[in-house]
Amino acid sequence: MKITSEIFIRCYYYAKKVYQRQIDRTTATNNLFSELGMNQGSAGDYIEAFGSMTNGERYTRTINTEATRYYLENIKNDFGLDQLKIALKAVDLHTKYYGNLGRGHLRSIENVVDEYKENIS
């Protein structure tokens, strides 16, 4: 299943609810499955990516470039510039991790990170 903007926007919505402890991760993934037919493993990956971004930690499962941009923009809008910087650190750690796997690089996501870094410096 292609992860469309409709899907990743909804993922962000539920990931934010998980982060704010309004619902648990299982409920969020079940809702994404029942509402959109999203694979629960992929739903978990998108929720996990948000959590890692908010904590500034490396995540290992890639979300698509458009979703990454959407997450960063909405983290900035919802939580502020300092939280955006933390999220950028997490995405940067993810792209480095992925690059070290020997499967290539995530150039489009690296470009998004560079773009955001230029705009906040």
Short mmCIF file of the C-alpha atoms (twelve columns), coordinates in Angstrom:
data_MODEL
# 
_entry.id   MODEL 
# 
loop_
_atom_site.group_PDB 
_atom_site.id 
_atom_site.type_symbol 
_atom_site.label_atom_id 
_atom_site.label_alt_id 
_atom_site.label_comp_id 
_atom_site.label_asym_id 
_atom_site.label_seq_id 
_atom_site.Cartn_x 
_atom_site.Cartn_y 
_atom_site.Cartn_z 
_atom_site.pdbx_PDB_model_num 
ATOM 1   C CA . MET A 1   0.000   0.000  0.000  1 
ATOM 2   C CA . LYS A 2   1.359   3.394  -0.977 1 
ATOM 3   C CA . ILE A 3   1.480   5.787  1.947  1 
ATOM 4   C CA . THR A 4   -0.454  8.787  0.626  1 
ATOM 5   C CA . SER A 5   -0.748  12.221 2.188  1 
ATOM 6   C CA . GLU A 6   -4.171  11.269 3.561  1 
ATOM 7   C CA . ILE A 7   -2.552  8.357  5.371  1 
ATOM 8   C CA . PHE A 8   0.502   10.124 6.783  1 
ATOM 9   C CA . ILE A 9   -1.571  13.093 7.912  1 
ATOM 10  C CA . ARG A 10  -3.741  10.686 9.880  1 
ATOM 11  C CA . CYS A 11  -0.629  8.910  11.186 1 
ATOM 12  C CA . TYR A 12  0.669   12.223 12.511 1 
ATOM 13  C CA . TYR A 13  -2.695  12.868 14.175 1 
ATOM 14  C CA . TYR A 14  -2.611  9.534  15.992 1 
ATOM 15  C CA . ALA A 15  1.122   9.679  16.755 1 
ATOM 16  C CA . LYS A 16  0.604   13.043 18.416 1 
ATOM 17  C CA . LYS A 17  -2.216  11.562 20.532 1 
ATOM 18  C CA . VAL A 18  0.114   8.710  21.564 1 
ATOM 19  C CA . TYR A 19  2.875   11.210 22.407 1 
ATOM 20  C CA . GLN A 20  0.419   13.240 24.507 1 
ATOM 21  C CA . ARG A 21  -0.737  10.026 26.232 1 
ATOM 22  C CA . GLN A 22  -4.336  10.430 25.067 1 
ATOM 23  C CA . ILE A 23  -4.357  6.949  23.491 1 
ATOM 24  C CA . ASP A 24  -1.983  4.002  23.418 1 
ATOM 25  C CA . ARG A 25  0.002   2.842  20.411 1 
ATOM 26  C CA . THR A 26  -2.077  -0.308 19.875 1 
ATOM 27  C CA . THR A 27  -5.286  1.707  19.693 1 
ATOM 28  C CA . ALA A 28  -3.648  4.130  17.262 1 
ATOM 29  C CA . THR A 29  -2.443  1.373  14.928 1 
ATOM 30  C CA . ASN A 30  -5.814  -0.384 15.117 1 
ATOM 31  C CA . ASN A 31  -7.578  2.871  14.246 1 
ATOM 32  C CA . LEU A 32  -5.299  3.454  11.258 1 
ATOM 33  C CA . PHE A 33  -6.055  -0.059 10.064 1 
ATOM 34  C CA . SER A 34  -9.825  0.228  10.527 1 
ATOM 35  C CA . GLU A 35  -10.104 3.768  9.105  1 
ATOM 36  C CA . LEU A 36  -7.645  3.550  6.219  1 
ATOM 37  C CA . GLY A 37  -6.745  -0.104 5.786  1 
ATOM 38  C CA . MET A 38  -3.148  0.733  6.684  1 
ATOM 39  C CA . ASN A 39  -0.897  -2.194 7.518  1 
ATOM 40  C CA . GLN A 40  -0.478  -2.190 11.293 1 
ATOM 41  C CA . GLY A 41  3.286   -2.690 11.039 1 
ATOM 42  C CA . SER A 42  3.619   0.368  8.818  1 
ATOM 43  C CA . ALA A 43  1.291   2.309  11.101 1 
ATOM 44  C CA . GLY A 44  3.540   1.425  14.018 1 
ATOM 45  C CA . ASP A 45  6.587   2.585  12.058 1 
ATOM 46  C CA . TYR A 46  5.015   5.980  11.372 1 
ATOM 47  C CA . ILE A 47  4.000   6.373  15.006 1 
ATOM 48  C CA . GLU A 48  7.473   5.304  16.155 1 
ATOM 49  C CA . ALA A 49  9.135   7.804  13.815 1 
ATOM 50  C CA . PHE A 50  7.118   10.622 15.382 1 
ATOM 51  C CA . GLY A 51  8.059   9.482  18.888 1 
ATOM 52  C CA . SER A 52  11.723  9.300  17.957 1 
ATOM 53  C CA . MET A 53  11.574  12.736 16.363 1 
ATOM 54  C CA . THR A 54  10.062  14.252 19.488 1 
ATOM 55  C CA . ASN A 55  12.787  12.635 21.606 1 
ATOM 56  C CA . GLY A 56  15.676  13.361 19.238 1 
ATOM 57  C CA . GLU A 57  16.454  9.655  18.927 1 
ATOM 58  C CA . ARG A 58  17.444  7.591  15.918 1 
ATOM 59  C CA . TYR A 59  14.710  5.527  14.356 1 
ATOM 60  C CA . THR A 60  15.371  2.601  12.034 1 
ATOM 61  C CA . ARG A 61  12.251  2.356  9.856  1 
ATOM 62  C CA . THR A 62  12.002  4.926  7.091  1 
ATOM 63  C CA . ILE A 63  8.916   7.020  6.484  1 
ATOM 64  C CA . ASN A 64  8.574   8.602  3.060  1 
ATOM 65  C CA . THR A 65  10.014  11.985 2.182  1 
ATOM 66  C CA . GLU A 66  6.681   13.784 2.028  1 
ATOM 67  C CA . ALA A 67  5.710   12.361 5.402  1 
ATOM 68  C CA . THR A 68  9.068   13.410 6.861  1 
ATOM 69  C CA . ARG A 69  8.522   16.961 5.626  1 
ATOM 70  C CA . TYR A 70  4.950   16.970 6.961  1 
ATOM 71  C CA . TYR A 71  6.057   15.676 10.360 1 
ATOM 72  C CA . LEU A 72  8.841   18.269 10.651 1 
ATOM 73  C CA . GLU A 73  6.601   21.139 9.596  1 
ATOM 74  C CA . ASN A 74  3.865   20.138 12.003 1 
ATOM 75  C CA . ILE A 75  6.255   19.495 14.876 1 
ATOM 76  C CA . LYS A 76  7.485   23.049 14.326 1 
ATOM 77  C CA . ASN A 77  3.912   24.397 14.207 1 
ATOM 78  C CA . ASP A 78  2.613   22.343 17.131 1 
ATOM 79  C CA . PHE A 79  5.625   22.368 19.471 1 
ATOM 80  C CA . GLY A 80  7.940   25.182 18.371 1 
ATOM 81  C CA . LEU A 81  11.389  25.750 16.955 1 
ATOM 82  C CA . ASP A 82  13.301  24.045 19.773 1 
ATOM 83  C CA . GLN A 83  11.304  20.848 19.241 1 
ATOM 84  C CA . LEU A 84  11.929  21.101 15.483 1 
ATOM 85  C CA . LYS A 85  15.673  21.149 16.165 1 
ATOM 86  C CA . ILE A 86  15.307  17.984 18.250 1 
ATOM 87  C CA . ALA A 87  13.303  16.346 15.454 1 
ATOM 88  C CA . LEU A 88  15.915  17.320 12.865 1 
ATOM 89  C CA . LYS A 89  18.565  15.619 14.991 1 
ATOM 90  C CA . ALA A 90  16.504  12.406 14.957 1 
ATOM 91  C CA . VAL A 91  15.971  12.498 11.198 1 
ATOM 92  C CA . ASP A 92  19.664  13.199 10.673 1 
ATOM 93  C CA . LEU A 93  20.551  10.203 12.861 1 
ATOM 94  C CA . HIS A 94  18.123  8.077  10.856 1 
ATOM 95  C CA . THR A 95  19.627  9.038  7.490  1 
ATOM 96  C CA . LYS A 96  23.126  8.298  8.781  1 
ATOM 97  C CA . TYR A 97  21.966  4.933  10.131 1 
ATOM 98  C CA . TYR A 98  20.344  4.062  6.819  1 
ATOM 99  C CA . GLY A 99  23.409  5.181  4.858  1 
ATOM 100 C CA . ASN A 100 25.597  2.858  6.928  1 
ATOM 101 C CA . LEU A 101 23.444  -0.161 6.031  1 
ATOM 102 C CA . GLY A 102 25.016  -0.272 2.575  1 
ATOM 103 C CA . ARG A 103 21.714  0.100  0.712  1 
ATOM 104 C CA . GLY A 104 22.323  3.628  -0.484 1 
ATOM 105 C CA . HIS A 105 21.386  6.951  0.985  1 
ATOM 106 C CA . LEU A 106 18.141  8.752  1.631  1 
ATOM 107 C CA . ARG A 107 19.113  11.814 -0.409 1 
ATOM 108 C CA . SER A 108 15.615  13.291 -0.616 1 
ATOM 109 C CA . ILE A 109 15.210  13.107 3.163  1 
ATOM 110 C CA . GLU A 110 18.748  14.440 3.673  1 
ATOM 111 C CA . ASN A 111 17.770  17.380 1.443  1 
ATOM 112 C CA . VAL A 112 14.695  18.063 3.587  1 
ATOM 113 C CA . VAL A 113 16.870  18.115 6.718  1 
ATOM 114 C CA . ASP A 114 19.381  20.454 5.046  1 
ATOM 115 C CA . GLU A 115 16.569  22.745 3.928  1 
ATOM 116 C CA . TYR A 116 15.159  23.014 7.442  1 
ATOM 117 C CA . LYS A 117 18.596  23.536 8.967  1 
ATOM 118 C CA . GLU A 118 19.285  26.403 6.547  1 
ATOM 119 C CA . ASN A 119 15.991  28.055 7.448  1 
ATOM 120 C CA . ILE A 120 16.595  27.955 11.214 1 
ATOM 121 C CA . SER A 121 20.228  29.040 11.303 1 
# 
